[in-house]
Short mmCIF file of C-alpha atoms and ligand atoms in Angstrom, two decimals:
data_model
loop_
_atom_site.label_atom_id
_atom_site.label_comp_id
_atom_site.label_asym_id
_atom_site.label_seq_id
_atom_site.Cartn_x
_atom_site.Cartn_y
_atom_site.Cartn_z
CA MET A 1 7.01 -3.90 19.26
CA ARG A 2 5.29 -1.12 17.43
CA LEU A 3 5.54 -1.84 13.71
CA ALA A 4 4.47 0.49 10.95
CA ILE A 5 3.18 -0.77 7.57
CA VAL A 6 2.74 1.60 4.62
CA SER A 7 1.58 0.84 1.11
CA ASP A 8 0.52 2.37 -2.20
CA ILE A 9 2.45 5.67 -1.99
CA HIS A 10 2.02 6.22 -5.63
CA GLY A 11 4.48 9.04 -5.97
CA ASN A 12 2.49 11.28 -3.60
CA LEU A 13 5.19 13.09 -1.63
CA GLU A 14 2.84 15.37 0.29
CA ALA A 15 0.98 12.37 1.64
CA LEU A 16 4.16 10.41 2.44
CA ASP A 17 5.68 13.33 4.27
CA ALA A 18 2.56 13.67 6.41
CA VAL A 19 2.82 9.91 7.36
CA LEU A 20 6.60 10.16 8.03
CA ALA A 21 6.14 13.22 10.19
CA ASP A 22 3.43 11.38 12.14
CA LEU A 23 5.78 8.42 12.55
CA ASP A 24 8.62 10.67 13.66
CA ALA A 25 6.45 11.96 16.56
CA THR A 26 6.28 8.32 17.98
CA PRO A 27 8.89 6.38 16.04
CA PRO A 28 7.98 2.68 15.36
CA ASP A 29 10.47 -0.08 16.10
CA ALA A 30 10.40 -1.02 12.43
CA MET A 31 8.67 -0.12 9.13
CA VAL A 32 7.93 -2.01 5.92
CA CYS A 33 6.32 -1.09 2.55
CA LEU A 34 3.85 -3.23 0.58
CA GLY A 35 4.69 -1.77 -2.81
CA ASP A 36 3.38 0.75 -5.34
CA PHE A 37 5.92 3.30 -4.41
CA VAL A 38 5.33 4.91 -7.83
CA GLY A 39 2.54 5.35 -10.51
CA TYR A 40 -0.18 8.01 -10.70
CA GLY A 41 1.68 10.63 -8.62
CA ALA A 42 4.33 13.15 -9.63
CA ALA A 43 7.14 12.56 -7.16
CA PRO A 44 8.32 8.98 -7.70
CA ASN A 45 12.04 9.51 -7.06
CA GLU A 46 11.45 11.57 -3.96
CA CYS A 47 9.05 8.98 -2.52
CA ILE A 48 11.57 6.14 -3.08
CA ASP A 49 14.48 8.31 -1.73
CA ARG A 50 12.60 9.26 1.48
CA LEU A 51 11.17 5.81 2.31
CA ARG A 52 13.90 3.36 1.27
CA PRO A 53 16.34 4.27 4.08
CA ARG A 54 13.63 3.91 6.77
CA ILE A 55 12.16 0.54 5.78
CA GLU A 56 13.30 -2.99 6.76
CA HIS A 57 11.61 -4.64 3.79
CA ALA A 58 9.49 -3.85 0.72
CA VAL A 59 7.57 -6.04 -1.71
CA ALA A 60 6.75 -5.16 -5.34
CA GLY A 61 3.55 -3.54 -6.44
CA ASN A 62 2.17 -3.83 -9.97
CA HIS A 63 2.93 -0.12 -10.65
CA ASP A 64 6.54 -0.60 -9.52
CA PHE A 65 7.01 -3.48 -11.94
CA ALA A 66 5.16 -1.60 -14.76
CA ALA A 67 7.52 1.36 -14.33
CA CYS A 68 10.67 -0.81 -14.55
CA GLY A 69 9.47 -2.89 -17.41
CA ARG A 70 8.90 -6.13 -15.57
CA ILE A 71 5.21 -6.28 -16.52
CA ARG A 72 3.37 -5.02 -19.63
CA LEU A 73 0.90 -2.07 -19.51
CA GLY A 74 -1.69 -4.00 -21.39
CA TYR A 75 -4.24 -4.29 -18.59
CA PHE A 76 -3.65 -0.70 -17.24
CA ASN A 77 -6.28 1.88 -17.91
CA PRO A 78 -5.27 4.79 -20.21
CA ASP A 79 -4.50 7.20 -17.34
CA ALA A 80 -2.50 4.58 -15.44
CA ALA A 81 -0.56 3.68 -18.50
CA LYS A 82 0.30 7.24 -19.32
CA ALA A 83 1.50 7.78 -15.69
CA ALA A 84 3.54 4.64 -15.87
CA ARG A 85 5.29 5.78 -19.06
CA TRP A 86 5.92 9.09 -17.53
CA THR A 87 7.33 7.49 -14.35
CA THR A 88 9.68 5.30 -16.37
CA GLU A 89 11.09 8.39 -18.00
CA VAL A 90 11.70 10.30 -14.83
CA LEU A 91 12.95 7.57 -12.50
CA THR A 92 16.72 7.51 -11.88
CA ALA A 93 18.63 4.45 -12.97
CA GLU A 94 19.29 3.57 -9.27
CA ASN A 95 15.57 3.73 -8.49
CA LEU A 96 14.56 1.60 -11.54
CA ASP A 97 17.08 -0.94 -10.37
CA TYR A 98 15.62 -0.91 -6.78
CA LEU A 99 12.14 -1.42 -8.05
CA ARG A 100 13.17 -4.13 -10.47
CA GLY A 101 14.80 -6.08 -7.54
CA LEU A 102 11.73 -6.04 -5.25
CA PRO A 103 10.34 -9.59 -4.25
CA TYR A 104 6.71 -10.58 -4.56
CA SER A 105 6.43 -11.52 -0.89
CA VAL A 106 8.41 -11.41 2.39
CA ARG A 107 8.07 -13.24 5.60
CA TRP A 108 8.44 -10.69 8.34
CA ARG A 109 8.14 -11.18 12.21
CA GLY A 110 5.66 -14.06 11.78
CA ALA A 111 3.61 -12.28 9.13
CA LEU A 112 3.43 -12.50 5.38
CA LEU A 113 3.82 -9.25 3.35
CA VAL A 114 2.43 -9.09 -0.17
CA HIS A 115 1.09 -6.42 -2.37
CA ALA A 116 -1.96 -7.99 -3.99
CA SER A 117 -3.02 -11.61 -3.47
CA PRO A 118 -1.02 -13.98 -1.22
CA MET A 119 -2.05 -17.03 -3.25
CA ARG A 120 -0.79 -15.69 -6.60
CA PRO A 121 1.07 -12.43 -6.07
CA GLU A 122 2.10 -12.23 -9.65
CA GLU A 123 -1.52 -12.11 -10.87
CA TRP A 124 -2.25 -8.91 -8.98
CA GLU A 125 -5.76 -9.86 -8.03
CA TYR A 126 -7.82 -7.86 -5.54
CA VAL A 127 -8.91 -9.32 -2.21
CA MET A 128 -12.20 -7.59 -1.65
CA THR A 129 -14.68 -9.90 -0.05
CA PRO A 130 -14.79 -12.22 2.99
CA ASN A 131 -14.90 -15.16 0.67
CA ASP A 132 -11.84 -13.94 -1.23
CA ALA A 133 -10.01 -13.47 2.01
CA GLY A 134 -10.96 -16.98 3.35
CA VAL A 135 -9.75 -18.62 0.01
CA GLU A 136 -6.51 -16.59 0.00
CA MET A 137 -5.60 -17.29 3.64
CA ASP A 138 -5.85 -21.10 2.85
CA SER A 139 -2.58 -20.66 0.99
CA VAL A 140 -0.86 -18.71 3.81
CA ALA A 141 1.16 -20.50 6.50
CA GLU A 142 1.27 -17.46 8.76
CA ARG A 143 -1.40 -16.38 11.14
CA LEU A 144 -1.30 -12.86 9.73
CA CYS A 145 -1.02 -11.43 6.21
CA PHE A 146 -0.67 -7.77 5.26
CA VAL A 147 -1.76 -6.55 1.87
CA GLY A 148 -2.29 -3.37 -0.10
CA HIS A 149 -3.36 -2.90 -3.79
CA SER A 150 -7.16 -2.12 -3.35
CA HIS A 151 -6.46 1.06 -1.47
CA TYR A 152 -9.23 0.10 0.86
CA PRO A 153 -8.21 -0.40 4.46
CA GLY A 154 -9.86 -3.10 6.56
CA ASN A 155 -9.47 -6.38 8.48
CA PHE A 156 -10.63 -9.88 7.57
CA GLU A 157 -10.80 -12.14 10.60
CA ILE A 158 -10.86 -15.82 9.81
CA ASP A 159 -12.24 -17.89 12.62
CA GLY A 160 -12.23 -21.49 11.48
CA THR A 161 -14.41 -21.40 8.33
CA ARG A 162 -16.21 -18.05 9.30
CA VAL A 163 -14.75 -14.76 7.98
CA LEU A 164 -15.69 -11.47 9.38
CA TYR A 165 -14.81 -8.17 7.90
CA SER A 166 -14.28 -5.01 9.97
CA ARG A 167 -13.25 -1.44 9.21
CA GLU A 168 -12.77 -0.42 12.80
CA ALA A 169 -9.76 1.90 13.31
CA ARG A 170 -8.50 -0.10 16.22
CA MET A 171 -8.91 -3.83 16.91
CA ARG A 172 -7.36 -6.46 19.16
CA MET A 173 -6.65 -9.77 17.33
CA ARG A 174 -8.21 -12.85 19.04
CA GLU A 175 -6.36 -15.90 19.98
CA GLY A 176 -6.95 -18.76 17.53
CA CYS A 177 -8.06 -16.47 14.67
CA ARG A 178 -6.15 -15.57 11.57
CA TYR A 179 -6.11 -12.16 9.84
CA LEU A 180 -5.82 -10.73 6.38
CA VAL A 181 -5.29 -6.99 6.78
CA ASN A 182 -5.44 -4.36 4.07
CA VAL A 183 -3.36 -1.41 5.34
CA GLY A 184 -4.86 1.18 2.91
CA SER A 185 -3.04 3.65 0.70
CA VAL A 186 -0.75 6.50 1.72
CA GLY A 187 -0.92 8.40 -1.64
CA GLN A 188 -4.32 7.49 -3.23
CA PRO A 189 -7.03 6.35 -0.91
CA ARG A 190 -10.10 4.97 -2.66
CA ASP A 191 -12.55 4.42 0.28
CA GLY A 192 -14.12 7.86 -0.04
CA ASP A 193 -11.83 9.35 2.62
CA PRO A 194 -9.07 11.49 1.07
CA ARG A 195 -6.80 11.23 4.16
CA ALA A 196 -3.58 9.32 3.89
CA ALA A 197 -3.70 5.82 5.41
CA TYR A 198 -1.17 3.55 7.13
CA LEU A 199 -1.21 0.80 9.72
CA VAL A 200 0.41 0.17 13.10
CA TRP A 201 0.72 -3.38 14.33
CA ASP A 202 1.70 -3.96 17.83
CA ASP A 203 2.88 -7.59 18.03
CA ALA A 204 3.01 -7.67 21.83
CA ALA A 205 -0.35 -6.13 22.52
CA ASN A 206 -1.75 -7.99 19.45
CA THR A 207 -3.45 -4.88 18.09
CA LEU A 208 -3.99 -3.26 14.69
CA GLU A 209 -4.45 0.44 14.30
CA HIS A 210 -5.53 2.09 10.99
CA VAL A 211 -4.24 5.67 11.12
CA ARG A 212 -5.64 8.43 8.86
CA LEU A 213 -4.04 11.76 8.35
CA GLU A 214 -4.82 15.03 6.63
CA TYR A 215 -2.19 16.24 4.18
CA ASP A 216 -1.87 18.93 1.56
CA VAL A 217 -3.99 17.39 -1.16
CA GLU A 218 -3.99 20.47 -3.25
CA ALA A 219 -0.18 20.51 -3.43
CA ALA A 220 -0.15 16.89 -4.58
CA ARG A 221 -2.89 17.68 -7.15
CA ARG A 222 -1.05 20.71 -8.47
CA ARG A 223 2.21 18.71 -8.84
CA ILE A 224 0.36 16.15 -11.01
CA LEU A 225 -1.00 18.89 -13.20
CA ASP A 226 2.32 20.66 -13.40
CA ALA A 227 3.95 17.41 -14.57
CA GLY A 228 1.46 17.14 -17.47
CA LEU A 229 -0.13 14.02 -16.00
CA PRO A 230 -3.86 13.30 -16.56
CA ARG A 231 -6.02 15.80 -14.64
CA PHE A 232 -8.17 13.00 -13.22
CA LEU A 233 -5.24 11.60 -11.31
CA GLY A 234 -5.00 14.84 -9.37
CA ASP A 235 -8.68 15.50 -9.06
CA ARG A 236 -9.39 12.01 -7.57
CA LEU A 237 -7.17 12.76 -4.62
CA GLN A 238 -9.73 15.32 -3.38
CA TRP A 239 -12.50 12.66 -3.27
CA GLY A 240 -10.47 9.79 -1.97
CA GLU A 241 -11.50 7.64 -4.94
ZN1 LIG B 301 -1.78 0.73 -5.78
#
């Protein structure tokens, strides 16, 4: 089956629409979301409304829980905290309820889905290095774990005690290896590439494909400025940072 995994939409409707249009061209058999529907961007309700009917499961991101009051804003930087307060004010009651009810992790088709760290999802730690990935996968029963959070797409391959990191757009998973895969961010990439990111997992062919798509960055940036959100949150979209 062809399975689509999106994450870190961050209220960026222009980026999400580009991803959904791309998926409409070759519809996947199923789709899931790894959280951070909202936060930073200026179209939080629209993003939830568009995505929710299409996904089989979603897990909670830290920005989702911040917006609905399940975590404190203490460790957010000032721009993120300002955007979180704005998001709380504009979200509909139904969407606040939806975010509040999201689980930390989901087992799905033999894989584990989590926003940040599989070992301690509620700590919102970043999995950035091969060492991090090896330690994290020790706590995972599944062969495959999909994460978001860092907005930095890539694959960690765990072969016994050896961990290899790859940023290849397409890869075939090897028999006997385990994988921790960061699917990247739809709405706020931070790897220096401003294009929207998502992942396609083919569980029959055993392949992973990181897809990147151009979208109307300027429209998303303008929407952020028009909403009175911090200018930097719009500007960073141009640089993919
Ligand atoms: Zn995020």
